Amino acid sequence: NAGVTQTPKFRILKIGQSMTLQCTQDMNHNYMYWYRQDPGMGLKLIYYSVGAGITDKGEVPNGYNVSRSTTEDFPLRLELAAPSQTSVYFCASSSSGDSAVDSNQPQHFGDGTRLSIL
Amino acid sequence: AQSVTQLGSHVSVSEGALVLLRCNYSSSVPPYLFWYVQYPNQGLQLLLKYTTGATLVKGINGFEAEFKKSETSFHLTKPSAHMSDAAEYFCAVSETGGFKTIFGAGTRLFVKA
């Protein structure tokens, strides 16, 4: 059981380049999330999805885009890379639970993508 | 709006000593509370969670946390630290019936031999 898989693990980009961070989960989870982690700042939610075809902005969405064409995949796109986007990016997923009371399921995280923009 | 405050960005203990990592939250509705651990170059892993019921929650690796509504706290403890506990710990809160989670800034735990 692979869980949440992120690729690539490391990447260096030049300013203005674009790239897609890939995320795949094999747990049939409805909910998927993208976070960025900066030192001393915890995790900030970039975008999230509650199911295939449905996405919404999180706390820090500017400069990013997402899509959710399947339950398994939730890629994150950087169109014009900027130095401020240097960070560690984590993808996570969670199930919807069995009931309204059980809906707050813990999130399962990938190992992250370390992105530097120079 | 929900928020999470972790007191102390760094905590250092000796091996065998008590571990206490502090977390306070704010939430307008009954919260669901989580502690996650992050080892170097890895993603976050769930340590324990509080949903409803018993306020003392036991997790993996000997950790436990107590939900205190009157103090809006959810501190993480372990009676005896081990070198392998050195990691970063994140407290998190989500609203009942919701799915988005707010994470604290994290506390890095150092364990001295």
CSV table of C-alpha atoms in Angstrom, one decimal:
chain,number,residue,atom,x,y,z
A,1,ASN,CA,0.0,0.0,0.0
A,2,ALA,CA,1.8,3.1,-1.3
A,3,GLY,CA,-0.4,5.7,0.4
A,4,VAL,CA,0.3,9.2,-0.9
A,5,THR,CA,3.1,9.5,-3.5
A,6,GLN,CA,4.6,12.8,-4.6
A,7,THR,CA,7.0,13.4,-7.5
A,8,PRO,CA,9.6,14.8,-7.9
A,9,LYS,CA,11.3,14.8,-4.5
A,10,PHE,CA,13.6,17.7,-5.4
A,11,ARG,CA,13.6,20.3,-8.1
A,12,ILE,CA,15.4,23.5,-8.9
A,13,LEU,CA,13.6,26.0,-11.2
A,14,LYS,CA,14.6,29.3,-12.7
A,15,ILE,CA,12.4,32.3,-12.2
A,16,GLY,CA,9.6,32.3,-14.7
A,17,GLN,CA,9.7,28.6,-15.4
A,18,SER,CA,6.6,26.5,-14.9
A,19,MET,CA,6.2,23.0,-13.5
A,20,THR,CA,3.7,20.5,-12.2
A,21,LEU,CA,4.1,18.7,-8.9
A,22,GLN,CA,2.4,15.3,-9.1
A,23,CYS,CA,0.4,13.7,-6.3
A,24,THR,CA,-1.3,10.3,-6.3
A,25,GLN,CA,-3.1,8.4,-3.6
A,26,ASP,CA,-4.3,4.8,-3.7
A,27,MET,CA,-6.6,4.8,-0.7
A,28,ASN,CA,-9.7,6.0,-2.5
A,29,HIS,CA,-9.9,9.1,-0.4
A,30,ASN,CA,-12.3,11.8,-1.4
A,31,TYR,CA,-10.4,14.7,0.1
A,32,MET,CA,-7.0,15.9,-1.1
A,33,TYR,CA,-4.9,18.9,-0.1
A,34,TRP,CA,-1.8,20.8,-1.1
A,35,TYR,CA,0.3,22.5,1.6
A,36,ARG,CA,3.5,24.5,1.6
A,37,GLN,CA,5.8,24.3,4.6
A,38,ASP,CA,8.1,27.2,5.4
A,39,PRO,CA,10.5,27.2,8.4
A,40,GLY,CA,8.7,28.2,11.6
A,41,MET,CA,5.4,28.8,9.8
A,42,GLY,CA,3.7,25.4,10.0
A,43,LEU,CA,1.7,24.2,7.0
A,44,LYS,CA,-0.3,26.6,4.9
A,45,LEU,CA,-3.1,25.2,2.7
A,46,ILE,CA,-2.8,26.1,-0.9
A,47,TYR,CA,-5.7,24.3,-2.5
A,48,TYR,CA,-8.0,21.4,-1.7
A,49,SER,CA,-10.4,19.1,-3.4
A,50,VAL,CA,-13.5,17.3,-2.0
A,51,GLY,CA,-13.8,15.0,-5.0
A,52,ALA,CA,-13.1,14.5,-8.6
A,53,GLY,CA,-13.9,17.7,-10.6
A,54,ILE,CA,-14.2,19.9,-7.4
A,55,THR,CA,-11.4,22.1,-6.2
A,56,ASP,CA,-11.2,25.2,-4.0
A,57,LYS,CA,-8.7,27.8,-2.8
A,58,GLY,CA,-7.1,27.5,0.5
A,59,GLU,CA,-5.2,30.1,2.5
A,60,VAL,CA,-2.3,30.9,0.0
A,61,PRO,CA,-3.5,30.0,-3.5
A,62,ASN,CA,-1.9,32.9,-5.5
A,63,GLY,CA,0.6,31.6,-8.1
A,64,TYR,CA,-0.8,28.1,-8.1
A,65,ASN,CA,-3.4,26.1,-9.9
A,66,VAL,CA,-4.8,22.6,-9.4
A,67,SER,CA,-7.0,20.1,-11.2
A,68,ARG,CA,-8.7,16.9,-10.0
A,69,SER,CA,-9.8,14.8,-13.0
A,70,THR,CA,-9.7,11.5,-11.1
A,71,THR,CA,-10.0,10.5,-7.4
A,72,GLU,CA,-6.4,9.4,-7.3
A,73,ASP,CA,-4.6,12.3,-8.8
A,74,PHE,CA,-4.3,16.0,-7.6
A,75,PRO,CA,-1.5,17.8,-9.5
A,76,LEU,CA,-0.3,21.3,-8.4
A,77,ARG,CA,0.8,23.7,-11.2
A,78,LEU,CA,3.2,26.6,-10.8
A,79,GLU,CA,2.8,28.8,-14.0
A,80,LEU,CA,5.5,31.5,-13.4
A,81,ALA,CA,7.9,30.4,-10.7
A,82,ALA,CA,8.9,33.1,-8.3
A,83,PRO,CA,11.6,33.0,-5.5
A,84,SER,CA,8.8,33.4,-2.9
A,85,GLN,CA,7.6,29.9,-4.0
A,86,THR,CA,10.7,28.3,-2.7
A,87,SER,CA,9.3,25.9,-0.1
A,88,VAL,CA,8.6,22.3,0.7
A,89,TYR,CA,5.3,21.1,-0.7
A,90,PHE,CA,3.2,18.4,0.8
A,91,CYS,CA,0.2,16.6,-0.7
A,92,ALA,CA,-2.2,14.9,1.7
A,93,SER,CA,-5.5,13.0,1.5
A,94,SER,CA,-8.2,12.0,3.9
A,95,SER,CA,-11.4,10.0,3.7
A,96,SER,CA,-14.8,11.4,4.3
A,97,GLY,CA,-15.5,9.1,7.2
A,98,ASP,CA,-18.6,7.0,7.8
A,99,SER,CA,-20.9,9.7,9.2
A,100,ALA,CA,-21.1,13.3,10.1
A,101,VAL,CA,-19.6,12.6,13.5
A,102,ASP,CA,-16.8,10.6,12.0
A,103,SER,CA,-16.1,13.0,9.2
A,104,ASN,CA,-12.9,14.5,10.7
A,105,GLN,CA,-10.5,11.8,9.5
A,106,PRO,CA,-6.8,12.4,9.9
A,107,GLN,CA,-4.8,13.3,6.8
A,108,HIS,CA,-2.2,11.0,5.2
A,109,PHE,CA,0.8,12.9,3.9
A,110,GLY,CA,3.3,12.3,1.1
A,111,ASP,CA,7.0,12.7,1.7
A,112,GLY,CA,7.1,16.2,0.1
A,113,THR,CA,8.7,18.0,-2.8
A,114,ARG,CA,11.5,20.3,-2.1
A,115,LEU,CA,11.4,23.1,-4.6
A,116,SER,CA,14.0,25.9,-5.0
A,117,ILE,CA,13.5,28.8,-7.4
A,118,LEU,CA,16.6,30.7,-8.3
B,1,ALA,CA,-12.2,31.2,13.1
B,2,GLN,CA,-10.0,28.4,14.2
B,3,SER,CA,-6.4,28.8,15.3
B,4,VAL,CA,-3.7,26.8,16.9
B,5,THR,CA,-0.8,28.1,19.1
B,6,GLN,CA,2.1,25.9,20.0
B,7,LEU,CA,4.1,27.3,22.9
B,8,GLY,CA,7.8,27.0,22.2
B,9,SER,CA,9.3,26.5,18.7
B,10,HIS,CA,12.1,24.4,20.3
B,11,VAL,CA,12.0,22.1,23.3
B,12,SER,CA,15.0,20.2,24.6
B,13,VAL,CA,14.9,17.3,27.1
B,14,SER,CA,17.3,14.7,28.4
B,15,GLU,CA,16.8,11.0,27.5
B,16,GLY,CA,14.4,9.5,30.1
B,17,ALA,CA,12.9,12.8,31.1
B,18,LEU,CA,9.3,13.9,30.7
B,19,VAL,CA,8.2,15.3,27.4
B,20,LEU,CA,5.6,18.1,27.4
B,21,LEU,CA,4.7,19.9,24.2
B,22,ARG,CA,2.0,22.6,24.7
B,23,CYS,CA,-0.9,23.4,22.4
B,24,ASN,CA,-3.7,25.8,22.7
B,25,TYR,CA,-6.5,26.2,20.3
B,26,SER,CA,-9.5,28.4,19.5
B,27,SER,CA,-12.6,27.2,17.9
B,28,SER,CA,-16.2,28.4,17.8
B,29,VAL,CA,-17.6,24.9,17.6
B,30,PRO,CA,-16.5,21.6,19.3
B,31,PRO,CA,-13.1,20.9,17.9
B,32,TYR,CA,-11.4,17.8,16.6
B,33,LEU,CA,-7.8,17.9,17.7
B,34,PHE,CA,-4.7,16.1,16.3
B,35,TRP,CA,-1.0,15.7,17.0
B,36,TYR,CA,1.2,14.9,14.1
B,37,VAL,CA,5.0,14.1,14.1
B,38,GLN,CA,7.4,14.8,11.2
B,39,TYR,CA,10.8,13.2,10.9
B,40,PRO,CA,13.5,14.7,8.7
B,41,ASN,CA,12.7,14.6,5.0
B,42,GLN,CA,9.3,13.0,5.6
B,43,GLY,CA,5.7,14.0,5.6
B,44,LEU,CA,3.6,14.3,8.7
B,45,GLN,CA,2.3,11.1,10.5
B,46,LEU,CA,-0.6,11.0,12.9
B,47,LEU,CA,0.3,10.5,16.5
B,48,LEU,CA,-3.1,10.7,18.1
B,49,LYS,CA,-6.5,12.4,17.7
B,50,TYR,CA,-9.3,13.6,19.9
B,51,THR,CA,-12.9,13.5,18.5
B,52,THR,CA,-15.4,12.9,21.3
B,53,GLY,CA,-15.6,11.0,24.5
B,54,ALA,CA,-12.6,10.3,26.7
B,55,THR,CA,-10.5,13.4,27.1
B,56,LEU,CA,-7.3,11.5,27.6
B,57,VAL,CA,-6.1,10.2,24.3
B,58,LYS,CA,-3.4,7.6,23.9
B,59,GLY,CA,-1.4,7.5,20.7
B,60,ILE,CA,1.5,5.7,19.2
B,61,ASN,CA,5.1,5.5,20.6
B,62,GLY,CA,3.9,6.1,24.2
B,63,PHE,CA,2.5,9.6,23.6
B,64,GLU,CA,-0.7,10.8,25.1
B,65,ALA,CA,-2.7,14.1,25.1
B,66,GLU,CA,-5.4,15.5,27.3
B,67,PHE,CA,-8.2,17.7,26.0
B,68,LYS,CA,-9.1,20.4,28.5
B,69,LYS,CA,-12.0,22.4,27.3
B,70,SER,CA,-11.9,24.9,30.1
B,71,GLU,CA,-8.3,25.7,29.2
B,72,THR,CA,-8.7,25.3,25.4
B,73,SER,CA,-5.6,23.1,25.6
B,74,PHE,CA,-4.4,19.8,24.1
B,75,HIS,CA,-0.9,19.3,25.4
B,76,LEU,CA,1.2,16.3,24.3
B,77,THR,CA,3.1,14.3,26.9
B,78,LYS,CA,5.4,11.3,27.1
B,79,PRO,CA,6.7,10.0,30.5
B,80,SER,CA,10.2,9.1,29.3
B,81,ALA,CA,11.9,10.6,26.2
B,82,HIS,CA,13.8,8.4,23.8
B,83,MET,CA,16.4,9.5,21.3
B,84,SER,CA,14.1,8.4,18.5
B,85,ASP,CA,11.5,10.9,19.6
B,86,ALA,CA,13.6,13.8,18.2
B,87,ALA,CA,11.4,15.2,15.5
B,88,GLU,CA,9.0,18.1,14.8
B,89,TYR,CA,5.5,17.9,16.3
B,90,PHE,CA,2.5,19.7,15.0
B,91,CYS,CA,-0.8,20.3,16.8
B,92,ALA,CA,-3.9,20.7,14.5
B,93,VAL,CA,-7.6,21.5,14.8
B,94,SER,CA,-10.6,21.0,12.6
B,95,GLU,CA,-14.2,21.8,13.1
B,96,THR,CA,-16.7,19.0,13.9
B,97,GLY,CA,-18.2,17.8,10.6
B,98,GLY,CA,-15.5,19.7,8.6
B,99,PHE,CA,-12.5,18.4,6.7
B,100,LYS,CA,-10.1,21.3,6.6
B,101,THR,CA,-7.4,21.3,9.3
B,102,ILE,CA,-5.5,24.2,10.8
B,103,PHE,CA,-1.9,23.4,11.8
B,104,GLY,CA,0.2,25.0,14.4
B,105,ALA,CA,3.7,26.3,13.6
B,106,GLY,CA,5.3,23.2,15.0
B,107,THR,CA,7.6,22.4,18.0
B,108,ARG,CA,11.0,20.8,17.3
B,109,LEU,CA,11.9,18.3,20.1
B,110,PHE,CA,15.6,17.7,20.8
B,111,VAL,CA,16.6,14.7,23.0
B,112,LYS,CA,20.0,14.8,24.7
B,113,ALA,CA,21.8,11.7,25.7
